[in-house]
Amino acid sequence: MKGLSSTLRMIDWTGWLGAGIVLVMICAAVFAPLIAPYDPVALSIEDRLLAPDMAHWLGTDQAGRDVLSRIIFGARASLAVGVGAVAIGALIGVSAGLFAAYKGGLGDQLVMRIVDGVASIPLLVWAIAIVGILGVGPVPVGPLLLPNEIKIVLLVGVLFSPVFARVTYAVASRVVGADYVRARYLQGATHWDIVTGDILPNCLSPIIVQGTLLVAIGIVVEASVSFVGLGVQPPQASWGSMLSDARSAIYSGEWWLPVFPGLAISITVIGFNLLGDAVRELFDPRSEARTLVA
């Protein structure tokens, strides 16, 4: 309990703010059907373009759909892409980084040069180009048809993998040469036991920090792809597509249409960034907060 108490004291108010924002967004996504006051895809021509009032707290859009309900359901798409892409990117990137660091030699150079090649092109350019080539329809993979949302999660996950590979490689390459790792090898431990039991645990801290920060980037990528019409498809709610639909409203006076989806994106990204900074402070032994507690 004392260790937990000391850990919690190291988190400043910005970290708690970020954690609170992230928790609210996760609850909104999970419990969207219970929280949303209206059906997010229900059309109502007589209620179109209503300003915020007591019936529709954030107003309605061009088709009479409740903006608040669509923002709540849009959190599902954004968080699914952000969290899902980080999970896939970590699986691929951490595996590649561990392999390159442990094997060394030609395998090391080959894997890391591939990683550098993928990382040399901006992530958003990759995403828009590949989704544009594949189209927005389902993609057949054997007997399965991958919907566009799953395709975006897989794509962004693959594009995140170079970041995880570099972080893992940087830490693992130092651990591989440690005396205790060599001792484990001399004791007859298998390669799998050494990698998963001795090397990987030392890499988890920077991986967790990087993953927390990349969720925010994934949300921005999803919104950007949906903004240009290549992401989540209508009538499903998405913050990016809501911003795209609201472009004309900037000049016609319906200010609530672009403002509230934009705030949802900004607040969520800020929340994950603040949480990521707090996690980094917790795991960094050189941080000022950890030094003061020690």
Short mmCIF file of C-alpha atoms in Angstrom, two decimals:
data_model
loop_
_atom_site.label_atom_id
_atom_site.label_comp_id
_atom_site.label_asym_id
_atom_site.label_seq_id
_atom_site.Cartn_x
_atom_site.Cartn_y
_atom_site.Cartn_z
CA MET A 1 0.00 0.00 0.00
CA LYS A 2 2.86 2.36 0.79
CA GLY A 3 4.35 1.77 -2.67
CA LEU A 4 1.00 2.44 -4.32
CA SER A 5 0.53 5.61 -2.28
CA SER A 6 3.96 6.88 -3.30
CA THR A 7 3.23 6.12 -6.94
CA LEU A 8 -0.07 8.02 -6.87
CA ARG A 9 1.63 11.05 -5.27
CA MET A 10 4.00 11.25 -8.24
CA ILE A 11 1.08 11.99 -10.59
CA ASP A 12 0.42 15.72 -10.79
CA TRP A 13 -2.93 17.34 -11.56
CA THR A 14 -2.38 17.29 -15.32
CA GLY A 15 -1.96 13.52 -15.22
CA TRP A 16 -5.18 13.11 -13.26
CA LEU A 17 -6.93 15.45 -15.69
CA GLY A 18 -5.75 13.36 -18.63
CA ALA A 19 -6.85 10.14 -16.90
CA GLY A 20 -10.25 11.67 -16.19
CA ILE A 21 -10.74 12.73 -19.82
CA VAL A 22 -9.71 9.30 -21.09
CA LEU A 23 -12.03 7.58 -18.62
CA VAL A 24 -14.99 9.75 -19.66
CA MET A 25 -14.38 9.04 -23.35
CA ILE A 26 -14.05 5.31 -22.75
CA CYS A 27 -17.30 5.27 -20.77
CA ALA A 28 -19.02 7.25 -23.52
CA ALA A 29 -17.87 4.75 -26.13
CA VAL A 30 -18.77 1.65 -24.10
CA PHE A 31 -22.14 2.87 -22.84
CA ALA A 32 -23.11 4.94 -25.90
CA PRO A 33 -26.52 3.25 -26.39
CA LEU A 34 -27.42 4.04 -22.77
CA ILE A 35 -26.03 7.58 -22.67
CA ALA A 36 -27.01 9.00 -26.08
CA PRO A 37 -30.38 10.80 -25.86
CA TYR A 38 -31.32 10.03 -29.50
CA ASP A 39 -30.63 7.54 -32.25
CA PRO A 40 -27.47 8.89 -33.95
CA VAL A 41 -28.64 7.91 -37.45
CA ALA A 42 -32.35 8.80 -37.16
CA LEU A 43 -33.34 11.47 -39.69
CA SER A 44 -35.77 14.25 -38.84
CA ILE A 45 -36.21 16.86 -41.55
CA GLU A 46 -38.41 19.08 -39.37
CA ASP A 47 -35.62 19.25 -36.77
CA ARG A 48 -32.78 20.04 -39.13
CA LEU A 49 -30.18 22.68 -38.19
CA LEU A 50 -31.61 23.46 -34.77
CA ALA A 51 -29.34 25.50 -32.53
CA PRO A 52 -28.42 24.07 -29.11
CA ASP A 53 -31.41 24.08 -26.76
CA MET A 54 -32.90 22.02 -23.95
CA ALA A 55 -34.15 19.32 -26.33
CA HIS A 56 -30.90 19.03 -28.29
CA TRP A 57 -28.04 20.20 -26.08
CA LEU A 58 -25.55 20.47 -28.96
CA GLY A 59 -28.06 21.16 -31.73
CA THR A 60 -28.87 19.11 -34.82
CA ASP A 61 -27.18 18.68 -38.21
CA GLN A 62 -28.35 19.07 -41.80
CA ALA A 63 -30.38 15.85 -41.60
CA GLY A 64 -31.94 16.60 -38.22
CA ARG A 65 -29.70 14.17 -36.34
CA ASP A 66 -28.78 15.00 -32.75
CA VAL A 67 -25.16 16.22 -32.64
CA LEU A 68 -24.56 15.10 -29.04
CA SER A 69 -25.69 11.55 -29.83
CA ARG A 70 -23.47 11.41 -32.88
CA ILE A 71 -20.46 12.67 -30.91
CA ILE A 72 -21.04 10.02 -28.24
CA PHE A 73 -21.28 7.25 -30.82
CA GLY A 74 -18.37 8.76 -32.76
CA ALA A 75 -16.16 8.11 -29.74
CA ARG A 76 -16.52 4.41 -30.51
CA ALA A 77 -14.94 4.71 -33.95
CA SER A 78 -12.14 7.00 -32.79
CA LEU A 79 -11.15 4.95 -29.74
CA ALA A 80 -11.48 1.67 -31.63
CA VAL A 81 -9.00 2.87 -34.24
CA GLY A 82 -6.65 4.41 -31.68
CA VAL A 83 -6.56 1.51 -29.22
CA GLY A 84 -6.83 -1.25 -31.84
CA ALA A 85 -4.07 0.23 -33.97
CA VAL A 86 -1.76 0.56 -30.96
CA ALA A 87 -2.38 -3.08 -30.02
CA ILE A 88 -1.60 -4.30 -33.54
CA GLY A 89 1.38 -1.97 -33.90
CA ALA A 90 2.79 -3.12 -30.57
CA LEU A 91 2.41 -6.79 -31.51
CA ILE A 92 4.22 -6.36 -34.82
CA GLY A 93 6.76 -3.73 -33.78
CA VAL A 94 7.78 -5.25 -30.46
CA SER A 95 8.26 -8.65 -32.11
CA ALA A 96 10.41 -7.11 -34.85
CA GLY A 97 12.45 -5.05 -32.38
CA LEU A 98 13.09 -8.04 -30.12
CA PHE A 99 14.09 -10.23 -33.07
CA ALA A 100 16.49 -7.63 -34.46
CA ALA A 101 18.11 -6.96 -31.08
CA TYR A 102 18.44 -10.61 -30.09
CA LYS A 103 19.66 -12.00 -33.40
CA GLY A 104 21.89 -9.12 -34.45
CA GLY A 105 24.00 -9.32 -37.60
CA LEU A 106 22.28 -9.39 -40.98
CA GLY A 107 18.84 -9.96 -39.49
CA ASP A 108 19.29 -6.87 -37.34
CA GLN A 109 20.21 -4.69 -40.31
CA LEU A 110 17.48 -6.06 -42.58
CA VAL A 111 14.64 -5.60 -40.09
CA MET A 112 15.67 -2.12 -39.00
CA ARG A 113 16.22 -0.91 -42.57
CA ILE A 114 12.68 -2.01 -43.44
CA VAL A 115 11.44 -0.19 -40.36
CA ASP A 116 13.34 2.96 -41.36
CA GLY A 117 11.90 2.78 -44.88
CA VAL A 118 8.32 2.59 -43.65
CA ALA A 119 8.88 5.33 -41.07
CA SER A 120 10.44 7.69 -43.63
CA ILE A 121 7.02 8.47 -45.16
CA PRO A 122 4.56 10.44 -42.97
CA LEU A 123 1.92 8.23 -41.38
CA LEU A 124 -1.04 10.25 -42.65
CA VAL A 125 0.27 10.10 -46.23
CA TRP A 126 0.53 6.30 -45.96
CA ALA A 127 -2.98 6.05 -44.56
CA ILE A 128 -4.70 8.21 -47.16
CA ALA A 129 -2.77 6.65 -50.05
CA ILE A 130 -3.41 3.03 -49.09
CA VAL A 131 -7.06 3.52 -48.16
CA GLY A 132 -7.54 5.48 -51.38
CA ILE A 133 -6.06 2.61 -53.41
CA LEU A 134 -8.07 -0.09 -51.62
CA GLY A 135 -11.28 1.93 -51.65
CA VAL A 136 -13.88 2.28 -48.92
CA GLY A 137 -15.68 -0.99 -49.57
CA PRO A 138 -15.07 -4.33 -47.83
CA VAL A 139 -11.82 -6.05 -48.78
CA PRO A 140 -11.96 -9.85 -49.34
CA VAL A 141 -9.35 -11.76 -47.33
CA GLY A 142 -9.91 -15.42 -48.11
CA PRO A 143 -13.46 -16.28 -47.05
CA LEU A 144 -13.75 -13.08 -44.98
CA LEU A 145 -14.80 -9.57 -45.96
CA LEU A 146 -13.01 -6.91 -43.93
CA PRO A 147 -15.19 -3.80 -43.43
CA ASN A 148 -13.61 -0.41 -43.90
CA GLU A 149 -13.32 0.21 -40.14
CA ILE A 150 -11.32 -2.99 -39.56
CA LYS A 151 -9.19 -2.15 -42.58
CA ILE A 152 -8.28 1.24 -41.09
CA VAL A 153 -7.40 -0.33 -37.73
CA LEU A 154 -5.10 -2.86 -39.42
CA LEU A 155 -3.54 -0.22 -41.66
CA VAL A 156 -2.81 2.27 -38.88
CA GLY A 157 -1.55 -0.59 -36.69
CA VAL A 158 0.98 -1.60 -39.33
CA LEU A 159 2.05 2.02 -39.70
CA PHE A 160 2.54 2.30 -35.92
CA SER A 161 4.76 -0.78 -35.82
CA PRO A 162 8.01 1.03 -36.82
CA VAL A 163 7.70 3.27 -33.75
CA PHE A 164 7.36 0.29 -31.43
CA ALA A 165 10.15 -1.55 -33.26
CA ARG A 166 12.59 1.32 -32.78
CA VAL A 167 11.74 1.78 -29.09
CA THR A 168 11.98 -1.94 -28.39
CA TYR A 169 15.21 -2.33 -30.34
CA ALA A 170 16.87 0.59 -28.55
CA VAL A 171 16.17 -0.91 -25.12
CA ALA A 172 16.54 -4.59 -25.98
CA SER A 173 19.90 -4.15 -27.71
CA ARG A 174 21.34 -2.89 -24.41
CA VAL A 175 19.77 -5.68 -22.36
CA VAL A 176 20.94 -8.47 -24.68
CA GLY A 177 24.57 -7.92 -23.71
CA ALA A 178 23.93 -7.79 -19.96
CA ASP A 179 25.71 -10.32 -17.76
CA TYR A 180 22.53 -11.81 -16.32
CA VAL A 181 21.21 -12.52 -19.83
CA ARG A 182 24.44 -14.30 -20.72
CA ALA A 183 24.25 -16.24 -17.47
CA ARG A 184 20.72 -17.36 -18.32
CA TYR A 185 21.95 -18.62 -21.67
CA LEU A 186 24.78 -20.58 -20.03
CA GLN A 187 22.27 -22.10 -17.62
CA GLY A 188 20.48 -23.66 -20.56
CA ALA A 189 17.48 -21.35 -20.82
CA THR A 190 15.73 -21.43 -24.19
CA HIS A 191 15.74 -18.45 -26.53
CA TRP A 192 12.03 -17.99 -25.89
CA ASP A 193 12.50 -17.91 -22.12
CA ILE A 194 15.31 -15.38 -22.38
CA VAL A 195 13.42 -13.08 -24.75
CA THR A 196 10.08 -13.19 -22.92
CA GLY A 197 11.37 -13.55 -19.36
CA ASP A 198 14.46 -11.33 -19.30
CA ILE A 199 14.52 -8.97 -22.26
CA LEU A 200 10.86 -8.10 -22.86
CA PRO A 201 10.06 -7.04 -19.25
CA ASN A 202 12.82 -4.43 -19.46
CA CYS A 203 11.20 -2.97 -22.59
CA LEU A 204 7.65 -2.68 -21.23
CA SER A 205 7.96 0.78 -19.66
CA PRO A 206 8.86 2.71 -22.84
CA ILE A 207 6.42 0.55 -24.85
CA ILE A 208 3.54 1.48 -22.53
CA VAL A 209 4.46 5.17 -22.66
CA GLN A 210 4.73 5.13 -26.45
CA GLY A 211 1.44 3.26 -26.78
CA THR A 212 -0.43 5.81 -24.67
CA LEU A 213 0.83 8.67 -26.81
CA LEU A 214 0.13 6.84 -30.08
CA VAL A 215 -3.55 6.38 -29.23
CA ALA A 216 -3.93 10.14 -29.59
CA ILE A 217 -2.22 10.05 -32.99
CA GLY A 218 -4.48 7.19 -34.06
CA ILE A 219 -7.55 9.27 -33.21
CA VAL A 220 -6.25 12.14 -35.35
CA VAL A 221 -5.48 9.77 -38.23
CA GLU A 222 -8.99 8.27 -38.08
CA ALA A 223 -10.55 11.73 -38.06
CA SER A 224 -8.37 12.85 -40.97
CA VAL A 225 -9.15 9.80 -43.10
CA SER A 226 -12.88 10.12 -42.34
CA PHE A 227 -12.72 13.85 -43.12
CA VAL A 228 -11.70 13.13 -46.72
CA GLY A 229 -14.36 10.42 -47.07
CA LEU A 230 -12.07 7.38 -46.82
CA GLY A 231 -12.76 6.39 -43.22
CA VAL A 232 -15.94 5.50 -41.36
CA GLN A 233 -18.78 5.58 -43.86
CA PRO A 234 -22.24 7.13 -43.44
CA PRO A 235 -24.59 6.75 -41.70
CA GLN A 236 -22.23 5.61 -38.92
CA ALA A 237 -21.12 8.49 -36.74
CA SER A 238 -17.50 9.65 -36.85
CA TRP A 239 -15.93 12.85 -35.61
CA GLY A 240 -13.98 13.29 -38.84
CA SER A 241 -17.00 12.81 -41.09
CA MET A 242 -19.01 15.19 -38.89
CA LEU A 243 -16.36 17.85 -39.46
CA SER A 244 -16.42 17.15 -43.18
CA ASP A 245 -20.21 17.55 -43.31
CA ALA A 246 -19.94 20.80 -41.36
CA ARG A 247 -17.52 22.57 -43.73
CA SER A 248 -20.28 24.59 -45.38
CA ALA A 249 -21.75 25.50 -41.99
CA ILE A 250 -18.75 27.68 -41.19
CA TYR A 251 -20.09 30.38 -43.53
CA SER A 252 -23.84 29.86 -42.98
CA GLY A 253 -24.01 30.48 -39.23
CA GLU A 254 -24.47 26.93 -37.89
CA TRP A 255 -21.39 27.27 -35.68
CA TRP A 256 -22.24 24.26 -33.50
CA LEU A 257 -21.73 21.77 -36.33
CA PRO A 258 -17.93 22.16 -36.66
CA VAL A 259 -17.23 23.36 -33.09
CA PHE A 260 -18.43 20.40 -31.03
CA PRO A 261 -16.86 17.55 -33.08
CA GLY A 262 -13.64 19.57 -33.20
CA LEU A 263 -13.72 19.99 -29.43
CA ALA A 264 -14.31 16.26 -28.99
CA ILE A 265 -11.21 15.46 -31.03
CA SER A 266 -9.08 18.13 -29.34
CA ILE A 267 -10.10 17.24 -25.78
CA THR A 268 -9.59 13.50 -26.34
CA VAL A 269 -6.16 14.00 -27.91
CA ILE A 270 -5.13 16.34 -25.08
CA GLY A 271 -6.37 13.80 -22.54
CA PHE A 272 -4.27 10.98 -23.98
CA ASN A 273 -1.23 13.25 -24.28
CA LEU A 274 -1.52 14.34 -20.65
CA LEU A 275 -1.95 10.73 -19.57
CA GLY A 276 1.04 9.70 -21.66
CA ASP A 277 3.20 12.40 -20.09
CA ALA A 278 2.14 11.26 -16.61
CA VAL A 279 2.94 7.63 -17.41
CA ARG A 280 6.32 8.67 -18.77
CA GLU A 281 7.09 10.53 -15.53
CA LEU A 282 6.17 7.44 -13.52
CA PHE A 283 8.40 5.12 -15.50
CA ASP A 284 11.36 7.45 -16.03
CA PRO A 285 13.86 6.98 -13.17
CA ARG A 286 15.38 10.38 -13.96
CA SER A 287 12.10 12.27 -13.59
CA GLU A 288 11.92 15.02 -11.01
CA ALA A 289 8.74 13.59 -9.44
CA ARG A 290 10.29 10.17 -8.88
CA THR A 291 13.41 11.76 -7.42
CA LEU A 292 11.38 13.81 -4.93
CA VAL A 293 9.39 10.79 -3.77
CA ALA A 294 12.54 8.73 -3.42
#
